[in-house]
PDB file of C-alpha atoms in Angstrom:
ATOM      1  CA  VAL A 352      54.014 104.783  54.711  1.00 57.00           C
ATOM      2  CA  ARG A 353      57.297 105.268  53.641  1.00 58.00           C
ATOM      3  CA  SER A 354      56.342 101.947  51.579  1.00 63.00           C
ATOM      4  CA  VAL A 355      53.957 103.472  49.928  1.00 64.00           C
ATOM      5  CA  PRO A 356      55.830 103.570  45.680  1.00 64.00           C
ATOM      6  CA  SER A 357      54.014 107.290  45.859  1.00 66.00           C
ATOM      7  CA  VAL A 358      55.603 108.540  48.315  1.00 64.00           C
ATOM      8  CA  GLU A 359      58.110 110.984  48.468  1.00 68.00           C
ATOM      9  CA  ASP A 360      58.396 110.884  52.777  1.00 70.00           C
ATOM     10  CA  ALA A 361      56.326 110.850  55.259  1.00 70.00           C
ATOM     11  CA  GLU A 362      57.093 111.604  59.057  1.00 72.00           C
ATOM     12  CA  GLY A 363      54.823 110.416  62.129  1.00 74.00           C
ATOM     13  CA  GLU A 364      54.118 112.803  65.369  1.00 81.00           C
ATOM     14  CA  VAL A 365      54.322 112.251  69.067  1.00 87.00           C
ATOM     15  CA  GLN A 366      52.232 114.671  70.464  1.00 89.00           C
ATOM     16  CA  GLY A 367      51.565 114.307  75.207  1.00 91.00           C
ATOM     17  CA  TYR A 368      51.927 116.926  77.860  1.00 92.00           C
ATOM     18  CA  ALA A 369      55.124 118.624  78.280  1.00 95.00           C
ATOM     19  CA  GLN A 370      55.321 121.205  80.337  1.00 94.00           C
ATOM     20  CA  ILE A 371      58.095 124.575  81.188  1.00 96.00           C
ATOM     21  CA  ILE A 372      59.103 125.425  84.270  1.00 95.00           C
ATOM     22  CA  GLN A 373      59.919 129.122  84.731  1.00 94.00           C
ATOM     23  CA  ARG A 374      63.701 130.557  85.663  1.00 92.00           C
ATOM     24  CA  ASP A 375      61.820 131.058  89.162  1.00 92.00           C
ATOM     25  CA  GLY A 376      59.907 127.432  89.918  1.00 91.00           C
ATOM     26  CA  ASP A 377      56.716 127.868  88.355  1.00 90.00           C
ATOM     27  CA  ALA A 378      55.806 126.572  85.678  1.00 90.00           C
ATOM     28  CA  LEU A 379      54.875 127.668  82.196  1.00 91.00           C
ATOM     29  CA  GLY A 380      50.720 128.057  80.798  1.00 77.00           C
ATOM     30  CA  ALA A 381      47.788 125.762  82.145  1.00 61.00           C
ATOM     31  CA  SER A 382      49.450 124.139  85.777  1.00 59.00           C
ATOM     32  CA  ASN A 383      45.955 124.386  87.080  1.00 62.00           C
ATOM     33  CA  GLY A 384      44.134 123.170  84.110  1.00 64.00           C
ATOM     34  CA  PHE A 385      42.349 126.071  83.514  1.00 71.00           C
ATOM     35  CA  GLY A 386      44.323 127.981  80.001  1.00 74.00           C
ATOM     36  CA  PRO A 387      45.985 126.879  76.633  1.00 84.00           C
ATOM     37  CA  PRO A 388      48.047 123.970  77.129  1.00 89.00           C
ATOM     38  CA  THR A 389      50.795 122.563  77.547  1.00 93.00           C
ATOM     39  CA  PHE A 390      52.212 120.246  75.339  1.00 94.00           C
ATOM     40  CA  GLY A 391      55.626 117.897  73.610  1.00 95.00           C
ATOM     41  CA  GLY A 392      56.267 116.657  70.215  1.00 94.00           C
ATOM     42  CA  ASN A 393      58.939 115.724  68.248  1.00 94.00           C
ATOM     43  CA  TRP A 394      60.959 118.586  66.012  1.00 94.00           C
ATOM     44  CA  GLN A 395      60.092 117.442  62.107  1.00 90.00           C
ATOM     45  CA  ASP A 396      63.350 116.934  60.707  1.00 87.00           C
ATOM     46  CA  VAL A 397      61.743 116.745  56.511  1.00 82.00           C
ATOM     47  CA  GLU A 398      61.958 119.617  57.235  1.00 84.00           C
ATOM     48  CA  ARG A 399      58.629 120.966  53.474  1.00 79.00           C
ATOM     49  CA  LEU A 400      56.686 118.114  56.492  1.00 80.00           C
ATOM     50  CA  ASN A 401      57.639 120.880  59.698  1.00 87.00           C
ATOM     51  CA  SER A 402      55.245 123.511  60.604  1.00 88.00           C
ATOM     52  CA  TRP A 403      57.491 125.505  62.834  1.00 93.00           C
ATOM     53  CA  THR A 404      59.838 127.482  61.409  1.00 94.00           C
ATOM     54  CA  LEU A 405      63.463 128.388  63.642  1.00 96.00           C
ATOM     55  CA  ARG A 406      63.877 131.853  64.863  1.00 97.00           C
ATOM     56  CA  GLU A 407      67.621 131.501  66.874  1.00 98.00           C
ATOM     57  CA  GLY A 408      69.160 127.721  67.100  1.00 98.00           C
ATOM     58  CA  GLU A 409      68.757 124.847  65.752  1.00 98.00           C
ATOM     59  CA  GLY A 410      66.525 121.521  66.243  1.00 97.00           C
ATOM     60  CA  PRO A 411      67.240 119.063  68.350  1.00 98.00           C
ATOM     61  CA  ARG A 412      70.411 116.517  67.385  1.00 96.00           C
ATOM     62  CA  LYS A 413      70.254 114.369  70.367  1.00 97.00           C
ATOM     63  CA  ALA A 414      68.582 112.833  73.840  1.00 95.00           C
ATOM     64  CA  GLY A 415      68.559 116.378  75.936  1.00 97.00           C
ATOM     65  CA  GLU A 416      68.275 119.006  73.269  1.00 98.00           C
ATOM     66  CA  ILE A 417      64.800 120.598  72.837  1.00 98.00           C
ATOM     67  CA  VAL A 418      63.259 123.670  71.019  1.00 98.00           C
ATOM     68  CA  LEU A 419      60.782 125.822  72.518  1.00 98.00           C
ATOM     69  CA  ASP A 420      57.747 127.580  71.663  1.00 98.00           C
ATOM     70  CA  ALA A 421      59.127 131.503  70.892  1.00 98.00           C
ATOM     71  CA  ALA A 422      56.137 132.271  72.641  1.00 97.00           C
ATOM     72  CA  SER A 423      57.196 130.410  75.725  1.00 97.00           C
ATOM     73  CA  ALA A 424      60.328 131.131  75.067  1.00 98.00           C
ATOM     74  CA  LYS A 425      59.793 134.941  75.059  1.00 97.00           C
ATOM     75  CA  THR A 426      57.271 134.569  78.295  1.00 94.00           C
ATOM     76  CA  ALA A 427      60.170 132.355  81.001  1.00 95.00           C
ATOM     77  CA  LYS A 428      62.629 134.346  79.568  1.00 96.00           C
ATOM     78  CA  TYR A 429      64.925 131.293  77.999  1.00 98.00           C
ATOM     79  CA  GLU A 430      67.515 131.620  75.326  1.00 98.00           C
ATOM     80  CA  VAL A 431      69.044 129.735  73.207  1.00 98.00           C
ATOM     81  CA  GLY A 432      71.759 127.370  74.417  1.00 98.00           C
ATOM     82  CA  ASP A 433      69.811 127.961  78.627  1.00 98.00           C
ATOM     83  CA  LYS A 434      69.160 124.862  80.765  1.00 98.00           C
ATOM     84  CA  VAL A 435      65.563 124.305  80.962  1.00 98.00           C
ATOM     85  CA  PRO A 436      63.212 121.806  83.634  1.00 98.00           C
ATOM     86  CA  VAL A 437      60.169 120.378  81.757  1.00 97.00           C
ATOM     87  CA  GLN A 438      57.890 118.201  83.617  1.00 96.00           C
ATOM     88  CA  THR A 439      56.949 114.876  81.469  1.00 96.00           C
ATOM     89  CA  LYS A 440      55.647 111.818  81.999  1.00 93.00           C
ATOM     90  CA  LYS A 441      58.831 110.393  83.069  1.00 93.00           C
ATOM     91  CA  GLY A 442      59.467 113.154  85.284  1.00 95.00           C
ATOM     92  CA  LEU A 443      61.225 116.873  85.871  1.00 97.00           C
ATOM     93  CA  ASN A 444      64.021 117.582  83.772  1.00 97.00           C
ATOM     94  CA  GLU A 445      66.681 119.236  82.321  1.00 98.00           C
ATOM     95  CA  PHE A 446      67.387 119.636  78.561  1.00 98.00           C
ATOM     96  CA  THR A 447      69.469 122.619  76.692  1.00 98.00           C
ATOM     97  CA  LEU A 448      67.587 124.882  74.861  1.00 98.00           C
ATOM     98  CA  SER A 449      68.927 124.279  71.066  1.00 98.00           C
ATOM     99  CA  GLY A 450      66.869 126.533  69.117  1.00 98.00           C
ATOM    100  CA  ILE A 451      63.218 128.789  69.159  1.00 98.00           C
ATOM    101  CA  ALA A 452      60.653 128.564  66.459  1.00 97.00           C
ATOM    102  CA  GLY A 453      57.610 129.963  65.695  1.00 97.00           C
ATOM    103  CA  PHE A 454      55.118 127.973  64.964  1.00 95.00           C
ATOM    104  CA  GLY A 455      54.601 129.722  61.098  1.00 86.00           C
ATOM    105  CA  ASN A 456      54.172 133.103  61.233  1.00 89.00           C
ATOM    106  CA  THR A 457      52.620 133.028  64.645  1.00 94.00           C
ATOM    107  CA  ASP A 458      55.110 132.379  67.952  1.00 96.00           C
ATOM    108  CA  SER A 459      52.706 129.554  68.655  1.00 94.00           C
ATOM    109  CA  PRO A 460      49.829 127.584  67.777  1.00 92.00           C
ATOM    110  CA  GLY A 461      46.319 129.197  69.603  1.00 89.00           C
ATOM    111  CA  GLY A 462      48.785 129.918  72.791  1.00 90.00           C
ATOM    112  CA  ALA A 463      49.303 126.871  73.141  1.00 93.00           C
ATOM    113  CA  SER A 464      53.812 126.268  74.585  1.00 95.00           C
ATOM    114  CA  TYR A 465      55.890 123.272  73.313  1.00 96.00           C
ATOM    115  CA  VAL A 466      58.767 121.740  74.046  1.00 98.00           C
ATOM    116  CA  LEU A 467      59.353 119.321  70.705  1.00 97.00           C
ATOM    117  CA  PHE A 468      62.278 117.307  71.515  1.00 97.00           C
ATOM    118  CA  THR A 469      63.961 114.531  69.085  1.00 95.00           C
ATOM    119  CA  THR A 470      61.779 111.798  68.378  1.00 91.00           C
ATOM    120  CA  ASP A 471      63.449 109.506  70.307  1.00 92.00           C
ATOM    121  CA  GLU A 472      63.219 111.593  72.740  1.00 95.00           C
ATOM    122  CA  ALA A 473      59.579 112.591  72.338  1.00 94.00           C
ATOM    123  CA  GLN A 474      58.179 108.838  72.560  1.00 91.00           C
ATOM    124  CA  GLN A 475      60.388 108.245  76.337  1.00 92.00           C
ATOM    125  CA  GLN A 476      59.180 111.832  77.472  1.00 94.00           C
ATOM    126  CA  VAL A 477      55.356 111.528  76.200  1.00 92.00           C
ATOM    127  CA  GLY A 478      54.845 108.747  74.344  1.00 78.00           C
ATOM    128  CA  GLN A 479      55.918 105.650  74.043  1.00 69.00           C
ATOM    129  CA  PRO A 480      59.286 104.067  73.107  1.00 66.00           C
ATOM    130  CA  GLY A 481      59.142 103.102  69.874  1.00 59.00           C
ATOM    131  CA  ASN A 482      55.595 105.044  68.307  1.00 59.00           C
ATOM    132  CA  VAL A 483      53.828 107.205  67.558  1.00 58.00           C
ATOM    133  CA  SER A 484      50.818 109.486  68.012  1.00 55.00           C
ATOM    134  CA  THR A 485      49.185 110.560  64.374  1.00 51.00           C
ATOM    135  CA  ASP A 486      50.134 109.134  60.656  1.00 46.00           C
ATOM    136  CA  GLN A 487      48.548 111.960  59.602  1.00 39.00           C
ATOM    137  CA  SER A 488      47.653 112.501  55.966  1.00 33.00           C
ATOM    138  CA  ALA A 489      50.112 116.263  55.678  1.00 35.00           C
ATOM    139  CA  GLU A 490      52.593 114.081  56.664  1.00 36.00           C
ATOM    140  CA  VAL A 491      52.242 112.056  53.251  1.00 42.00           C
ATOM    141  CA  ARG A 492      50.641 114.754  51.002  1.00 43.00           C
ATOM    142  CA  ARG A 493      53.947 115.514  49.041  1.00 42.00           C
ATOM    143  CA  MET A 494      53.553 112.950  45.057  1.00 42.00           C
ATOM    144  CA  LYS A 495      55.356 111.837  42.676  1.00 42.00           C
ATOM    145  CA  PRO A 496      54.227 113.400  39.483  1.00 46.00           C
ATOM    146  CA  ASP A 497      53.049 109.912  37.624  1.00 47.00           C
ATOM    147  CA  ALA A 498      50.873 109.018  40.523  1.00 47.00           C
ATOM    148  CA  PHE A 499      48.593 111.260  39.723  1.00 46.00           C
ATOM    149  CA  ASP A 500      45.986 110.221  36.578  1.00 51.00           C
ATOM    150  CA  ASP A 501      44.104 113.304  34.248  1.00 52.00           C
ATOM    151  CA  GLU A 502      41.928 114.127  36.544  1.00 55.00           C
ATOM    152  CA  ASP A 503      44.123 114.597  39.216  1.00 50.00           C
ATOM    153  CA  ALA A 504      45.846 116.736  37.332  1.00 50.00           C
ATOM    154  CA  GLU A 505      42.588 118.642  36.202  1.00 57.00           C
ATOM    155  CA  ARG A 506      41.979 119.798  39.855  1.00 52.00           C
ATOM    156  CA  ASP A 507      45.351 120.648  40.418  1.00 51.00           C
ATOM    157  CA  GLN A 508      44.931 123.483  37.632  1.00 56.00           C
ATOM    158  CA  LYS A 509      41.703 124.553  39.323  1.00 55.00           C
ATOM    159  CA  HIS A 510      43.515 124.403  42.884  1.00 51.00           C
ATOM    160  CA  PRO A 511      47.553 124.575  42.540  1.00 53.00           C
ATOM    161  CA  ASP A 512      48.136 124.185  46.100  1.00 52.00           C
ATOM    162  CA  PRO A 513      45.272 121.792  48.129  1.00 48.00           C
ATOM    163  CA  ASP A 514      48.175 122.091  51.063  1.00 49.00           C
ATOM    164  CA  ALA A 515      49.339 125.006  51.375  1.00 48.00           C
ATOM    165  CA  ALA A 516      46.590 126.096  54.394  1.00 44.00           C
ATOM    166  CA  LEU A 517      49.050 123.167  56.619  1.00 46.00           C
ATOM    167  CA  ARG A 518      51.944 125.508  55.813  1.00 46.00           C
ATOM    168  CA  PRO A 519      50.890 127.959  58.478  1.00 50.00           C
ATOM    169  CA  GLY A 520      53.150 131.723  57.147  1.00 50.00           C
ATOM    170  CA  ARG A 521      55.094 129.081  54.211  1.00 43.00           C
ATOM    171  CA  PRO A 522      55.722 130.888  50.539  1.00 44.00           C
ATOM    172  CA  GLN A 523      53.727 129.259  48.626  1.00 40.00           C
TER     173      GLN A 523
END
């Protein structure tokens, strides 16, 4: 996608199962199949493509670091710098909490818990090494001005920011 001349930014997404283990050893979320889902994914490094907003700390920069959604961090009483056990398809591993993020202006999307890794780590823990789960159009939404024709310009005047809904809580 990045090789398309009119695309400025693109970033793949990795998503799969990851369950946060609380301090008392109990799993957070839908351990019995009922309740909100428990996801793991990659932290988007291209800021304008990232629907998550850091509230504390920073995004993961290396293997072994994670970001948690704000609701899960609060419920499980984890703070930046804590070691957090996480169950994934690779087993139970401990990660250092580098950041806490909201999904736009909410604490989590639909009550789901999220563990966000570097892309490489997400591929190892919840995906498939070297692959991304999706190539969503939202990840390819900014194009260079010369890629538009008059019809596009007319439509954009009627709808100046058609992808605003893809950035919950972001200034328009």
